[in-house]
Coordinates of C-alpha atoms in Angstrom, one line a residue:
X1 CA 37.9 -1.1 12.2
X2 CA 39.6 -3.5 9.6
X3 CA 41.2 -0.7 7.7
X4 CA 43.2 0.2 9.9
X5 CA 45.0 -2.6 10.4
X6 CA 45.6 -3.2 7.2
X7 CA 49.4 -2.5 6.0
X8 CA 49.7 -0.2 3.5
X9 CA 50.1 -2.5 0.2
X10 CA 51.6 -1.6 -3.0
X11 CA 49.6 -0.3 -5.9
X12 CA 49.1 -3.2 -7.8
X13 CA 45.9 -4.1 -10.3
X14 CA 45.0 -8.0 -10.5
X15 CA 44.3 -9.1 -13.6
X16 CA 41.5 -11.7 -14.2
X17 CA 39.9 -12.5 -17.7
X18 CA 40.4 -10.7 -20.6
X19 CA 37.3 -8.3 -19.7
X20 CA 37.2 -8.5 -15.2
X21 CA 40.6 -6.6 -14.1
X22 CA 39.9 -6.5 -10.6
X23 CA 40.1 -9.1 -7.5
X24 CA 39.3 -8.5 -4.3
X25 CA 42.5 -6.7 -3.0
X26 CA 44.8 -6.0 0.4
X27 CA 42.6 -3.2 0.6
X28 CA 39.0 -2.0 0.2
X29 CA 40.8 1.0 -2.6
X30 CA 44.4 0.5 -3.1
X31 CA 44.4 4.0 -5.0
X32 CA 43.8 2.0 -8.9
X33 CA 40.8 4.5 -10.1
X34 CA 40.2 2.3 -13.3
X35 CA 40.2 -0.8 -11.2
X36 CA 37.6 0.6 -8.9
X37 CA 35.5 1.9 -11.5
X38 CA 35.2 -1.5 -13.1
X39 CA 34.6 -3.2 -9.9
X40 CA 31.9 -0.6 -8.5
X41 CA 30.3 -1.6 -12.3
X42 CA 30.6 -5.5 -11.4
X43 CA 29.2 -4.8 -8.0
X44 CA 26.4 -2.4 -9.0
X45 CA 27.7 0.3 -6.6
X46 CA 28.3 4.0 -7.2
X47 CA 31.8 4.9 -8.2
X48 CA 31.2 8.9 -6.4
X49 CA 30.0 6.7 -2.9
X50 CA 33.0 3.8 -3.3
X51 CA 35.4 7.0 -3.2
X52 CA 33.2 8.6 0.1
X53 CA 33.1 5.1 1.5
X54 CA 35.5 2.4 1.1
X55 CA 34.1 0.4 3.8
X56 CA 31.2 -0.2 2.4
X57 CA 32.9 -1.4 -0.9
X58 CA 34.5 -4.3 0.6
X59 CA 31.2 -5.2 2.3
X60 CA 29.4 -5.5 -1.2
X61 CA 32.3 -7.5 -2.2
X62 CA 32.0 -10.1 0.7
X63 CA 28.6 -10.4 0.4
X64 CA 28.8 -10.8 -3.7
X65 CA 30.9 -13.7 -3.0
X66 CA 29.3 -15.5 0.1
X67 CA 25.3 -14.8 -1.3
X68 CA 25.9 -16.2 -4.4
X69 CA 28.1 -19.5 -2.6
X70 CA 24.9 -19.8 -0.4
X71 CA 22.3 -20.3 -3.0
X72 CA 21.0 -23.8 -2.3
X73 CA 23.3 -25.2 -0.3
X74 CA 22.7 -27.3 2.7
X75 CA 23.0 -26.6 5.9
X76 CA 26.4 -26.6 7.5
X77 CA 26.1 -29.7 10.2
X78 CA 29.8 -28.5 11.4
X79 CA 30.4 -26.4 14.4
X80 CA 29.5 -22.5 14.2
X81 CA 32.5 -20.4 13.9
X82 CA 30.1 -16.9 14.8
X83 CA 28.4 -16.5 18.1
X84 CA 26.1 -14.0 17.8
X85 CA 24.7 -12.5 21.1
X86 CA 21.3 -10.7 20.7
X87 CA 18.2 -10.2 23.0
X88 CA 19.5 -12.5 26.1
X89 CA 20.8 -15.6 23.8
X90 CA 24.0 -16.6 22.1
X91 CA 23.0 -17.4 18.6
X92 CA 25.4 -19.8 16.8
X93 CA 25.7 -19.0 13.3
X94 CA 28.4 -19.8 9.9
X95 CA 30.6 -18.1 8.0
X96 CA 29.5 -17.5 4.9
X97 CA 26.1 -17.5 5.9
X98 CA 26.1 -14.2 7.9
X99 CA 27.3 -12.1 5.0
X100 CA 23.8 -11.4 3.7
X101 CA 23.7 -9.3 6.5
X102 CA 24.9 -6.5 6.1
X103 CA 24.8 -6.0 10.4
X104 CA 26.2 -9.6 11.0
X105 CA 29.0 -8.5 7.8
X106 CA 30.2 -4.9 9.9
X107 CA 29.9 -6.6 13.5
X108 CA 32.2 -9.5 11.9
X109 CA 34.5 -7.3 10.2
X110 CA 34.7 -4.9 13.4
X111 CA 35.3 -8.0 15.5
X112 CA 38.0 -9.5 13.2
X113 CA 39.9 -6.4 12.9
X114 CA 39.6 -5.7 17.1
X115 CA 40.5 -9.5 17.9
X116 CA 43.0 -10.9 15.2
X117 CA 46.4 -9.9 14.4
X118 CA 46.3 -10.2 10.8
X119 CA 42.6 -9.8 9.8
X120 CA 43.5 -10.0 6.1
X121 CA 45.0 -13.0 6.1
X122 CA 41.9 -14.7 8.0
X123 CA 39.6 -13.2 5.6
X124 CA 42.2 -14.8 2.9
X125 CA 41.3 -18.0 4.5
X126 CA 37.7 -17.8 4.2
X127 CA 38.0 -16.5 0.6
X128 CA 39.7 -19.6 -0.8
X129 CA 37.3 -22.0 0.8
X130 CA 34.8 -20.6 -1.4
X131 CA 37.4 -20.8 -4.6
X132 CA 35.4 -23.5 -7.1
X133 CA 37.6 -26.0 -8.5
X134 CA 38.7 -29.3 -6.3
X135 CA 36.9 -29.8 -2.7
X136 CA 39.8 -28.5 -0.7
X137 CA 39.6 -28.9 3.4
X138 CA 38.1 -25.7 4.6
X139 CA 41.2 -24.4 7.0
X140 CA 40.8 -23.1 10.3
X141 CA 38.7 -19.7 10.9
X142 CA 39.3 -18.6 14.4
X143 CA 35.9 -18.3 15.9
X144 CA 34.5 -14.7 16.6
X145 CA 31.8 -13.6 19.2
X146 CA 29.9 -10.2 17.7
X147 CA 27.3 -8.4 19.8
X148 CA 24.3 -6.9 18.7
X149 CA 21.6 -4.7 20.4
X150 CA 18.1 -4.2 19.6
X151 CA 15.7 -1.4 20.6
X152 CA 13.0 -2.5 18.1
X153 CA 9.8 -3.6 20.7
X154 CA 8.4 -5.3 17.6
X155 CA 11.4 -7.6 17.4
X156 CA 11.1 -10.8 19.3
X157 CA 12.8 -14.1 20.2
X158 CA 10.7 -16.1 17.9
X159 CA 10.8 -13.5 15.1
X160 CA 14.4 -12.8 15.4
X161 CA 15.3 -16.8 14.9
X162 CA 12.8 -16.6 12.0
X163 CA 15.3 -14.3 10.6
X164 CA 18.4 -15.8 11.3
X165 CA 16.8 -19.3 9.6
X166 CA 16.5 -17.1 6.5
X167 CA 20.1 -17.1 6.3
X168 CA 20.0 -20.7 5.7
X169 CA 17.0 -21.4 4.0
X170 CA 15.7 -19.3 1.3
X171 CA 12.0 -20.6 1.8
X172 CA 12.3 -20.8 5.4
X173 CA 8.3 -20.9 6.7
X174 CA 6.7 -17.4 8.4
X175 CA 3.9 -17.8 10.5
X176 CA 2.1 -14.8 9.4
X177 CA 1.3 -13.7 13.5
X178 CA 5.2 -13.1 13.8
X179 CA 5.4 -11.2 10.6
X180 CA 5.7 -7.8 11.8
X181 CA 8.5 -9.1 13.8
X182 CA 10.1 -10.9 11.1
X183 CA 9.9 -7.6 9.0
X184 CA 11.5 -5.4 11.6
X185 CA 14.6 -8.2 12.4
X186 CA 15.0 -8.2 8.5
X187 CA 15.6 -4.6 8.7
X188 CA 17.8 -4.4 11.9
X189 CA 20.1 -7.2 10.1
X190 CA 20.0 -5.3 7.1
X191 CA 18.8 -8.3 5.1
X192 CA 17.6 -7.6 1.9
X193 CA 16.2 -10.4 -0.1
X194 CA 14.3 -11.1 3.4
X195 CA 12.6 -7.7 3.4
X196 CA 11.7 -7.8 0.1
X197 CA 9.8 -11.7 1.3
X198 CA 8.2 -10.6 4.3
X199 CA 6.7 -7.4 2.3
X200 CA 5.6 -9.5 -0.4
X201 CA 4.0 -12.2 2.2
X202 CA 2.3 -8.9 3.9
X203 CA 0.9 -7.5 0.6
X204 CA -0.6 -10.5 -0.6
X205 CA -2.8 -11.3 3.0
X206 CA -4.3 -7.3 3.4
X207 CA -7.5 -8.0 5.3
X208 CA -9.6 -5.7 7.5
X209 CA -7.5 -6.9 10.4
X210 CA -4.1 -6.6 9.5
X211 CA -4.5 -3.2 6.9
X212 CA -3.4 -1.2 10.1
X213 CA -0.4 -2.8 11.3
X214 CA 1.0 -3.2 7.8
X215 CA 0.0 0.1 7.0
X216 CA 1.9 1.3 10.2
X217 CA 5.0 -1.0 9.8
X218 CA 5.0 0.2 6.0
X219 CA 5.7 3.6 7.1
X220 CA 8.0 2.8 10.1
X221 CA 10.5 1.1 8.1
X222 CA 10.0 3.1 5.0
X223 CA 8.5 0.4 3.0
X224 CA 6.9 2.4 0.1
X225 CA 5.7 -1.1 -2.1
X226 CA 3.8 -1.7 1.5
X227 CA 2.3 1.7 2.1
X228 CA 1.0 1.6 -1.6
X229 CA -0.6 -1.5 -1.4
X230 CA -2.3 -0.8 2.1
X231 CA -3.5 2.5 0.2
X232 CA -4.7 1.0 -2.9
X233 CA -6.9 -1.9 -1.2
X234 CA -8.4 0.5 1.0
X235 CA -9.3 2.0 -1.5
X236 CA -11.5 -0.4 -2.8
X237 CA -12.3 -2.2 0.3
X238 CA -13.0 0.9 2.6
X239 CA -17.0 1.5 1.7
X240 CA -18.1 -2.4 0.8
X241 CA -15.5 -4.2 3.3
X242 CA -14.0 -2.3 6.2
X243 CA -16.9 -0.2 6.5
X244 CA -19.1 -3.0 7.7
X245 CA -16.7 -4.1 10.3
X246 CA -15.4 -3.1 13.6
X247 CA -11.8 -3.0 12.3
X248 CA -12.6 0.6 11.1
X249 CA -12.3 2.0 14.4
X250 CA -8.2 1.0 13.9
X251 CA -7.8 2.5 10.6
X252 CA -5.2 5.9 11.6
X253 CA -6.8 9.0 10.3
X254 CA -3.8 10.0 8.0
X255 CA -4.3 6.8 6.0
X256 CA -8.2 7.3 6.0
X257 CA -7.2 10.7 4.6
X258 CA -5.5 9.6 1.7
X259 CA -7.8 7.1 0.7
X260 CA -10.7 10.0 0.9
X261 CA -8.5 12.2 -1.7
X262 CA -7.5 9.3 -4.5
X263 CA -9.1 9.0 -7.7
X264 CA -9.4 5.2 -7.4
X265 CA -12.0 5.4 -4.5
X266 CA -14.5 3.0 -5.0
X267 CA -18.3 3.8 -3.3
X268 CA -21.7 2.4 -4.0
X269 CA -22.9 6.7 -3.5
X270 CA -21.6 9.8 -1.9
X271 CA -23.9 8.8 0.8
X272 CA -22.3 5.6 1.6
X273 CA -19.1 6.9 1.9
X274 CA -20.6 9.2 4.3
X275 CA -22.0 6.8 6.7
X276 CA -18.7 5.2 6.4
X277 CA -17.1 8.2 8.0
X278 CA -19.4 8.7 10.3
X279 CA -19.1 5.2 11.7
X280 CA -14.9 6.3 11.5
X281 CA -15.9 9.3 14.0
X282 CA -18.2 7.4 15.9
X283 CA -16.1 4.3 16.6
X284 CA -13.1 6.6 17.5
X285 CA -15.3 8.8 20.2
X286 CA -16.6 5.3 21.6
X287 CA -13.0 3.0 22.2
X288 CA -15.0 0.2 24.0
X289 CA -17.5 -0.4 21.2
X290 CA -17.3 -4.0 20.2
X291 CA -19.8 -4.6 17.6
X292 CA -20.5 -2.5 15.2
X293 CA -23.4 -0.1 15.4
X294 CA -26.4 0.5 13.6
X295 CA -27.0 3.9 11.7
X296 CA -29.5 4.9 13.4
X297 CA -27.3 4.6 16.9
X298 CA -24.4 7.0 15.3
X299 CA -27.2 9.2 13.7
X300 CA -28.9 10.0 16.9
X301 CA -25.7 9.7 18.8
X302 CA -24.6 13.2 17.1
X303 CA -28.4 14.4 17.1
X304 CA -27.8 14.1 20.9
X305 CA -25.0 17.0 21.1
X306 CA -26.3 20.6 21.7
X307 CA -27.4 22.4 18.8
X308 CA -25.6 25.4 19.4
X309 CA -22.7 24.4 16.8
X310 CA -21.8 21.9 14.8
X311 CA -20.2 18.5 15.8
X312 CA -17.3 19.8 13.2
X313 CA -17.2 23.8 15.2
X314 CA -16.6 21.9 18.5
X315 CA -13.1 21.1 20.1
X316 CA -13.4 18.0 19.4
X317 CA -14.1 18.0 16.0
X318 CA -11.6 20.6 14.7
X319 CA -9.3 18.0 13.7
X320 CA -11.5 16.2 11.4
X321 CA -12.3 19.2 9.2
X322 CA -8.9 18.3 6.7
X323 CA -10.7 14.8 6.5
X324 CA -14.4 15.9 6.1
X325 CA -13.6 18.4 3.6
X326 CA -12.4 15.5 1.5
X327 CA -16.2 14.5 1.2
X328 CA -18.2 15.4 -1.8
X329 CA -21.4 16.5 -0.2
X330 CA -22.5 18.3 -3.6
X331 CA -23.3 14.7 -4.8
X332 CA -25.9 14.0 -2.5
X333 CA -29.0 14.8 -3.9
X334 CA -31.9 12.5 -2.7
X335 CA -34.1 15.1 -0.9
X336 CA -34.5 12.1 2.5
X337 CA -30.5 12.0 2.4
X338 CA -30.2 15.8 2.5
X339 CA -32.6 15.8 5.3
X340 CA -30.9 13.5 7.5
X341 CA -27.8 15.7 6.8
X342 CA -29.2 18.7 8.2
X343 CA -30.9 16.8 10.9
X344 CA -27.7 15.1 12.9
X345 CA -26.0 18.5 13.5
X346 CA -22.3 17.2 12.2
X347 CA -21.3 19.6 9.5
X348 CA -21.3 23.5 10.0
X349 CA -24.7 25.6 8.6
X350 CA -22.5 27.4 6.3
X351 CA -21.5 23.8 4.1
X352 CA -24.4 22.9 4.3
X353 CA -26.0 26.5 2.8
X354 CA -23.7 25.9 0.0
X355 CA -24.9 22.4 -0.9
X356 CA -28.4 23.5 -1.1
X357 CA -27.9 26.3 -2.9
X358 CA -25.8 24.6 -5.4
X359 CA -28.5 22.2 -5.4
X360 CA -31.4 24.4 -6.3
X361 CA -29.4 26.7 -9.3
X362 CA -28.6 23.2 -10.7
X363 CA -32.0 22.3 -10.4
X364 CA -33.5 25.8 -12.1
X365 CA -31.0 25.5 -14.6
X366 CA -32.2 22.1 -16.0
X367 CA -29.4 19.6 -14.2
X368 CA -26.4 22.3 -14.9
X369 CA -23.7 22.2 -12.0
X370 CA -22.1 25.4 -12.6
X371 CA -20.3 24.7 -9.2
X372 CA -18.6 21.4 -10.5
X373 CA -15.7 21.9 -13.0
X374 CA -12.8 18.9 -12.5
X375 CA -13.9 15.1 -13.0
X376 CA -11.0 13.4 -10.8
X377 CA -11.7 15.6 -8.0
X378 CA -15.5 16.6 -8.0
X379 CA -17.6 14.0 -10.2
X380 CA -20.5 12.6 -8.3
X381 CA -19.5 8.4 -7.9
X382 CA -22.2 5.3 -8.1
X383 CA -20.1 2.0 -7.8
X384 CA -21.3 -1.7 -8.7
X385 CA -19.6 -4.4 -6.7
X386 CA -19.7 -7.6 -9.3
X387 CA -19.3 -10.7 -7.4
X388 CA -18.6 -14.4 -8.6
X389 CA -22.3 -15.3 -9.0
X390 CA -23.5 -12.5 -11.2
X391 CA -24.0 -12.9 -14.8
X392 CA -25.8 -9.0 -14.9
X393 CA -25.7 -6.4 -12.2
X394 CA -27.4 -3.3 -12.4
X395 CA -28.6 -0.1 -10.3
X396 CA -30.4 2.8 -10.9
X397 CA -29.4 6.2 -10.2
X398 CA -31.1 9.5 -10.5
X399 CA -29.4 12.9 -10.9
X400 CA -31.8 16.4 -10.5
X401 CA -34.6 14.1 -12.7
X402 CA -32.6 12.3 -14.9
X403 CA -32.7 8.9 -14.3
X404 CA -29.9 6.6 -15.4
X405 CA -29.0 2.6 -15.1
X406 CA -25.6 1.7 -14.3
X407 CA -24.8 -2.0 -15.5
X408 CA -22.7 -4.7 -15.3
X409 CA -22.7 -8.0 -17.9
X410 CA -20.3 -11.0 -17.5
X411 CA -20.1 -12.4 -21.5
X412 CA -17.9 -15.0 -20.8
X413 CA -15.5 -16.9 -17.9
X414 CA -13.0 -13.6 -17.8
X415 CA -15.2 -11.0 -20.3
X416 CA -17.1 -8.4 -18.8
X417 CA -18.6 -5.2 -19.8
X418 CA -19.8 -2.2 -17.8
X419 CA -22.0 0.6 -19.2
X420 CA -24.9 3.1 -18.2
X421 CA -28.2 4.0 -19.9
X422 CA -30.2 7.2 -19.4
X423 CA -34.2 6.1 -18.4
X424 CA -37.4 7.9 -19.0
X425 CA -39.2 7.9 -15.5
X426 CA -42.0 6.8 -16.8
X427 CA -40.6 3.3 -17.5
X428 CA -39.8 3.2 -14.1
X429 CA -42.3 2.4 -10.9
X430 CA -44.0 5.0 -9.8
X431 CA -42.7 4.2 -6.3
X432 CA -39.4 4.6 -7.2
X433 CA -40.0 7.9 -8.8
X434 CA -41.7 9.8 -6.0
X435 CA -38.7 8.0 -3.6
X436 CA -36.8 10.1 -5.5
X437 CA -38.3 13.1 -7.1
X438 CA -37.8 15.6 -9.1
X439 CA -38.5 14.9 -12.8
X440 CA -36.6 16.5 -15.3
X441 CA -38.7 16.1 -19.1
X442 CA -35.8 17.6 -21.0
X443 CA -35.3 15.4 -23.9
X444 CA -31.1 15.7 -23.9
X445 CA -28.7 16.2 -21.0
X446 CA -24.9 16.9 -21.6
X447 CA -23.2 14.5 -19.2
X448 CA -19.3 14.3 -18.9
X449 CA -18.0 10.7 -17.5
X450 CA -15.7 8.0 -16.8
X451 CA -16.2 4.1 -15.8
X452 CA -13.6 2.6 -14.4
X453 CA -13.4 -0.8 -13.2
X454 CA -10.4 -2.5 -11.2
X455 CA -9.9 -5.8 -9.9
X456 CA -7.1 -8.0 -7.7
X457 CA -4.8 -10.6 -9.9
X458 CA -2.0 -13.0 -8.2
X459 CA -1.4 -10.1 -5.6
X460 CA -1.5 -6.7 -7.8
X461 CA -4.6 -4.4 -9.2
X462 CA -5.6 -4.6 -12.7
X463 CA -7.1 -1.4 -13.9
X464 CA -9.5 -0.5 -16.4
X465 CA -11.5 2.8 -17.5
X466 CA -12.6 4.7 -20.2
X467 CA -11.4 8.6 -21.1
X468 CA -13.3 11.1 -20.0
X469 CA -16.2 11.0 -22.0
X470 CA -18.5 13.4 -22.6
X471 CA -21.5 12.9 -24.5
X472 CA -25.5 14.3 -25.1
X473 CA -27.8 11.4 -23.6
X474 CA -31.2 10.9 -25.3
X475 CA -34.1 9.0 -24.5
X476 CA -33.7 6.7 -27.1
X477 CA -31.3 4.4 -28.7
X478 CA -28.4 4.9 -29.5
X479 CA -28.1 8.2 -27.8
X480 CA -29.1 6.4 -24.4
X481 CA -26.7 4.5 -24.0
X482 CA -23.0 5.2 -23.0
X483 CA -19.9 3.7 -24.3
X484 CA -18.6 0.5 -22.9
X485 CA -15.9 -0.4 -20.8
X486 CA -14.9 -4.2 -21.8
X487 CA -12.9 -5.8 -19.2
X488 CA -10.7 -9.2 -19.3
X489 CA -9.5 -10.6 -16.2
X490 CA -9.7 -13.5 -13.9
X491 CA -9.7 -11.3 -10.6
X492 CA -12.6 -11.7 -8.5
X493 CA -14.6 -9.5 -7.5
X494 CA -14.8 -6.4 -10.1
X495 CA -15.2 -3.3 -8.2
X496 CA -16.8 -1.2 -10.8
X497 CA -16.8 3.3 -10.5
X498 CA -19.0 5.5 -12.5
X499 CA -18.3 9.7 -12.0
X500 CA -20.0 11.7 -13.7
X501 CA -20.9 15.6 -13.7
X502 CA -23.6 17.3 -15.7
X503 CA -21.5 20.6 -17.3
X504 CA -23.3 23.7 -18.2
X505 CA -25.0 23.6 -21.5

């Protein structure tokens, strides 16, 4: 490597400015501890890792110099003093356009040490050509040949020049179909400011058919902003979005699984986020499926198993318990949807025991769910999806009798307010009411809650909710009504979340 053929030099310190006392020296650490503390300061490196590894402060100090010498400057027409040879081509490339790679600046280093006499002395020469002051003739730079090999299946020709044109131009255009590639040469080059463009580029196009790959690349290159972002649009997009496509078969059951425990969650019911997952199970047990399926088709496809177990006691459901148990069944309560439940044979007797027994002391007990204590993790959810064209948007929910209307009321071109109201079932149809049966005549029910509402501004989530509330709803006004959560934004559409519980009273 270059440090060791470097001649020992004399412990000297450079002084430059009244404040700066250090230039780039004969050596990476000449032994001046002040000098290297101010110059790990200057460089934003760790003074305890200059000390491990010298190398890699006279890396940061080459690319200091050459990335900020870069910036905006056109490209070199004269002839390439660095061949670069990667994936079958010879790449020609300028010095000091390389050192923003922190590859291209250790291959060059290695190959100026191994290939020049005096590697100091050509580095010298490169350093004063980027000296402001006077346009001086740029002197001679021997020309150096570096190697470098890639494993990466993701990387390709096209990608990789992507890459290497990032060197030169800052805006340098991406198709988006080569991104993956373009993110994985960024990372093989070690090229910071390109990483940080293509996950930003990624972030900002998350649709049903790329949420896997940039999910998966996410984790591959340890990209945490990426894996976050895949998380938190699936989390709003899995139930109303994904869920109606056939890109749900490629969503990877570890992701699914996360996205089943968060808070954020968005879901019209329980219900619907059932079906959802059983159109998950169904598309992964039926890989040629190209169109997606009606319920009834993944209803009596598991009807159709042998009744001796459960879909979930077979072999082949074992693995899926972690994710089913992530499902809150408990909040399920329409009598047809409990039916069905019991009818398709997927969950074992014994979950499905507990949900109707919980079900009928709740039930006895006027509304109480003794069995429900934490809001985040075991409120029942009714969600509102509040597209451009609404001005109101409402639903109505029913809970062991008690009948409530979620809303949703745009007041102006970014106000918007979301709320609920406890109904007496005899202002609603009588249709309505037998559909969902039973009738609870108690004039007040203690109900705990929270209404959160989130929605997607210039690439990152806006959140809004209310505490947890909890509060005695009447039949009349004011004690019908819940509070509201007011909402300003311009992001379109407003996925809004209502959880609630009914504690023991």
């Amino acid at each position: 490597m270059l440090l060791g053929h470097m001649h020992k030099a004399r412990l000297e310190r450079r002084i430059v400015g009244s404040t700066n006392r250090w230039r780039l020296p004969r050596e990476p650490f000449s032994g001046d501890l002040l000098a290297l503390s101010q110059e790990c300061k200057a460089l934003s490196i760790d003074f305890d890792e200059a000390l491990k590894n010298p190398p890699r402060l006279y890396i940061s100090q080459l690319q200091k110099i050459f990335s900020e010498n870069v910036k905006n400057k056109a490209i070199p027409s004269r002839e390439a003093d660095v061949i670069l040879e990667c994936l079958g081509f010879k790449w020609e490339l300028h010095q000091p356009q390389i050192f923003q790679s922190k590859t291209l600046t250790k291959l060059y280093l290695a190959a100026l040490a191994r290939d020049t006499t005096s590697p100091v002395k050509e580095l010298e020469k490169l350093l004063r050509a980027q000296l402001p002051g006077k346009i001086k003739e740029r002197p001679p730079v021997k020309k150096m040949i570096i190697s470098l090999k890639i494993n990466d299946s993701l990387v390709t020709k096209v990608a990789f020049a992507t890459a290497l044109k990032n060197l030169y131009l800052s805006e340098a255009k991406m198709n988006m179909d080569d991104m993956l590639g373009v993110l994985a040469s960024a990372h093989i080059l070690q090229f910071d400011t390109l990483i940080q463009r293509c996950v930003t580029t990624m972030m900002s196009a998350l649709t049903p058919s790329t949420i896997k790959t940039f999910y998966l690349a996410g984790c591959k290159y340890k990209e945490e902003q990426l894996t976050t972002a895949c998380e938190k649009w699936l989390e709003m997009n899995l139930v109303p979005v994904v869920g109606m496509q056939i890109h749900l078969q490629k969503i990877p059951q570890e992701l699914l699984h996360k996205v089943l425990k968060s808070p954020r969650l968005f879901t019209f019911s329980e219900f619907h986020l059932l079906k959802t997952i059983l159109l998950w199970v169904y598309l992964q047990l039926n890989h040629k499926i190209q169109t997606v399926p009606t319920y009834e088709t993944v209803l009596a496809f598991f009807i159709s198993f042998p009744r001796k177990c459960s879909f979930l006691d077979r072999d082949t459901g074992q693995n899926l318990m972690p994710l089913c148990l992530s499902l809150r069944l408990h909040g399920i309560t329409k009598g047809k949807d409990l039916e069905e439940l019991r009818h398709m044979n997927f969950f074992p007797e014994s979950w499905l025991v507990r949900v109707t027994a919980n079900h009928y002391h709740a039930l006895v007990s006027g509304g109480d769910m003794a069995h429900v204590k934490d809001l985040t993790t075991q409120a029942v959810r009714f969600g509102l999806l509040f597209n451009q064209e609404y001005t109101t948007l409402s639903k109505m929910i029913a809970i062991y009798g008690f009948f409530f209307e979620i809303k949703g009321t745009k007041h102006g071109t970014t106000s918007y307010s979301f709320c609920m109201q406890r109904i007496r079932h005899t202002d609603l149809k009588f249709s309505m009411v037998s559909e969902y049966s039973p009738v609870s005549l108690r004039a007040e029910r203690l109900v705990k809650y929270e209404i959160r509402a989130q929605a997607l501004v210039d690439g990152k989530w806006q959140e809004f909710q209310t505490n947890q509330i909890t509060q005695k709803f009447g039949l009349v006004k004011p004690s019908c009504k819940s509070h509201a959560l007011k909402v300003q934004t311009v992001g379109i559409p407003i996925y809004a979340s209502f959880s609630l519980i009914f504690p023991v009273s």
